[in-house]
């Protein structure tokens, strides 16, 4: 199973959903971890930190979430991110950034 960690896209968000020292815990359980290029940069984690922990670095959002079984994010995906998602993916995130019923419906669909 693949766990994906994309970059956060909301303004002023400096956190990342998974730190390098937690990557190994998922690897030990048999997961593969892929993270978007520079996803941890604002949280002071370089790509090399994730590579050394055993994660794969992906060049962009589309590549990061493609074929992922589980997607970890701080915030729910924004409308521009939704077309890249696939059926049956599990997204673990805080959904407080969803502000309307129509946004919630797009996310659920």
mmCIF file of C-alpha atoms in Angstrom:
data_model
loop_
_atom_site.group_PDB
_atom_site.id
_atom_site.type_symbol
_atom_site.label_atom_id
_atom_site.label_comp_id
_atom_site.label_asym_id
_atom_site.label_seq_id
_atom_site.Cartn_x
_atom_site.Cartn_y
_atom_site.Cartn_z
ATOM 1 C CA UNK A 1 0.000 0.000 0.000
ATOM 2 C CA UNK A 2 1.128 3.511 -0.788
ATOM 3 C CA UNK A 3 0.900 6.469 1.570
ATOM 4 C CA UNK A 4 1.212 9.850 -0.176
ATOM 5 C CA UNK A 5 2.183 13.161 1.382
ATOM 6 C CA UNK A 6 1.500 16.126 -0.923
ATOM 7 C CA UNK A 7 2.570 19.718 -0.317
ATOM 8 C CA UNK A 8 0.088 21.847 1.546
ATOM 9 C CA UNK A 9 -1.391 24.511 -0.721
ATOM 10 C CA UNK A 10 -3.211 26.827 1.679
ATOM 11 C CA UNK A 11 -1.510 30.182 2.186
ATOM 12 C CA UNK A 12 0.802 30.483 5.164
ATOM 13 C CA UNK A 13 0.668 26.766 5.984
ATOM 14 C CA UNK A 14 4.114 25.671 7.113
ATOM 15 C CA UNK A 15 3.332 22.185 8.398
ATOM 16 C CA UNK A 16 3.698 18.849 6.645
ATOM 17 C CA UNK A 17 1.506 15.824 7.355
ATOM 18 C CA UNK A 18 4.376 13.407 8.024
ATOM 19 C CA UNK A 19 7.855 13.982 9.382
ATOM 20 C CA UNK A 20 10.872 11.991 8.215
ATOM 21 C CA UNK A 21 11.236 10.144 11.530
ATOM 22 C CA UNK A 22 7.705 8.735 11.131
ATOM 23 C CA UNK A 23 8.368 7.422 7.609
ATOM 24 C CA UNK A 24 10.250 4.425 9.000
ATOM 25 C CA UNK A 25 7.281 3.466 11.192
ATOM 26 C CA UNK A 26 5.097 3.128 8.091
ATOM 27 C CA UNK A 27 7.820 1.259 6.204
ATOM 28 C CA UNK A 28 8.100 -1.219 9.068
ATOM 29 C CA UNK A 29 4.372 -1.932 8.661
ATOM 30 C CA UNK A 30 4.826 -2.682 4.945
ATOM 31 C CA UNK A 31 3.698 0.648 3.467
ATOM 32 C CA UNK A 32 5.536 2.578 0.771
ATOM 33 C CA UNK A 33 5.730 6.323 1.390
ATOM 34 C CA UNK A 34 5.900 8.903 -1.372
ATOM 35 C CA UNK A 35 6.164 12.607 -0.730
ATOM 36 C CA UNK A 36 5.911 15.570 -3.045
ATOM 37 C CA UNK A 37 9.121 17.442 -3.807
ATOM 38 C CA UNK A 38 9.770 20.070 -1.099
ATOM 39 C CA UNK A 39 6.600 19.173 0.835
ATOM 40 C CA UNK A 40 8.476 19.447 4.125
ATOM 41 C CA UNK A 41 10.551 22.500 3.273
ATOM 42 C CA UNK A 42 8.405 25.018 5.168
ATOM 43 C CA UNK A 43 8.588 22.728 8.224
ATOM 44 C CA UNK A 44 12.413 22.600 7.914
ATOM 45 C CA UNK A 45 12.567 19.058 6.499
ATOM 46 C CA UNK A 46 14.552 18.641 3.292
ATOM 47 C CA UNK A 47 13.863 16.020 0.651
ATOM 48 C CA UNK A 48 17.111 14.311 1.600
ATOM 49 C CA UNK A 49 15.716 13.771 5.122
ATOM 50 C CA UNK A 50 12.775 11.861 3.622
ATOM 51 C CA UNK A 51 15.004 9.936 1.212
ATOM 52 C CA UNK A 52 17.280 8.856 4.066
ATOM 53 C CA UNK A 53 14.179 7.708 5.975
ATOM 54 C CA UNK A 54 13.172 5.552 2.998
ATOM 55 C CA UNK A 55 10.521 7.654 1.258
ATOM 56 C CA UNK A 56 10.295 8.253 -2.480
ATOM 57 C CA UNK A 57 10.256 11.873 -3.668
ATOM 58 C CA UNK A 58 7.730 12.710 -6.400
ATOM 59 C CA UNK A 59 8.139 15.668 -8.738
ATOM 60 C CA UNK A 60 4.601 17.096 -8.388
ATOM 61 C CA UNK A 61 1.172 16.709 -6.806
ATOM 62 C CA UNK A 62 -0.206 14.519 -9.592
ATOM 63 C CA UNK A 63 2.641 12.041 -9.343
ATOM 64 C CA UNK A 64 2.474 12.042 -5.547
ATOM 65 C CA UNK A 65 -1.206 11.084 -5.260
ATOM 66 C CA UNK A 66 -1.326 8.834 -8.327
ATOM 67 C CA UNK A 67 -2.029 5.241 -7.225
ATOM 68 C CA UNK A 68 -1.850 6.209 -3.537
ATOM 69 C CA UNK A 69 -4.080 4.207 -1.234
ATOM 70 C CA UNK A 70 -3.879 6.711 1.615
ATOM 71 C CA UNK A 71 -3.246 10.453 1.345
ATOM 72 C CA UNK A 72 -2.155 12.358 4.452
ATOM 73 C CA UNK A 73 -2.679 16.125 4.457
ATOM 74 C CA UNK A 74 -3.025 18.870 7.036
ATOM 75 C CA UNK A 75 -5.975 20.441 5.171
ATOM 76 C CA UNK A 76 -8.593 18.947 2.857
ATOM 77 C CA UNK A 77 -7.630 19.090 -0.819
ATOM 78 C CA UNK A 78 -8.618 22.296 -2.561
ATOM 79 C CA UNK A 79 -10.809 22.301 -5.667
ATOM 80 C CA UNK A 80 -7.792 22.462 -8.000
ATOM 81 C CA UNK A 81 -6.399 19.280 -6.404
ATOM 82 C CA UNK A 82 -9.577 17.192 -6.636
ATOM 83 C CA UNK A 83 -9.311 16.128 -10.313
ATOM 84 C CA UNK A 84 -6.096 14.220 -9.542
ATOM 85 C CA UNK A 85 -7.735 12.051 -6.899
ATOM 86 C CA UNK A 86 -9.101 8.599 -7.633
ATOM 87 C CA UNK A 87 -11.981 6.526 -6.304
ATOM 88 C CA UNK A 88 -11.284 4.452 -3.214
ATOM 89 C CA UNK A 89 -8.435 6.612 -1.953
ATOM 90 C CA UNK A 90 -8.500 7.339 1.773
ATOM 91 C CA UNK A 91 -7.748 10.944 2.650
ATOM 92 C CA UNK A 92 -6.846 11.747 6.234
ATOM 93 C CA UNK A 93 -6.981 15.483 6.863
ATOM 94 C CA UNK A 94 -8.608 18.315 8.760
ATOM 95 C CA UNK A 95 -11.633 19.458 6.776
ATOM 96 C CA UNK A 96 -12.228 22.826 8.441
ATOM 97 C CA UNK A 97 -11.046 24.586 5.283
ATOM 98 C CA UNK A 98 -14.157 23.322 3.455
ATOM 99 C CA UNK A 99 -16.469 26.318 3.701
ATOM 100 C CA UNK A 100 -19.636 25.364 1.815
ATOM 101 C CA UNK A 101 -21.908 22.440 1.056
ATOM 102 C CA UNK A 102 -20.924 22.586 -2.615
ATOM 103 C CA UNK A 103 -17.211 22.295 -1.717
ATOM 104 C CA UNK A 104 -18.015 19.407 0.601
ATOM 105 C CA UNK A 105 -19.964 17.648 -2.153
ATOM 106 C CA UNK A 106 -17.058 18.040 -4.608
ATOM 107 C CA UNK A 107 -14.713 16.611 -2.011
ATOM 108 C CA UNK A 108 -17.016 13.693 -1.239
ATOM 109 C CA UNK A 109 -17.594 12.907 -4.909
#
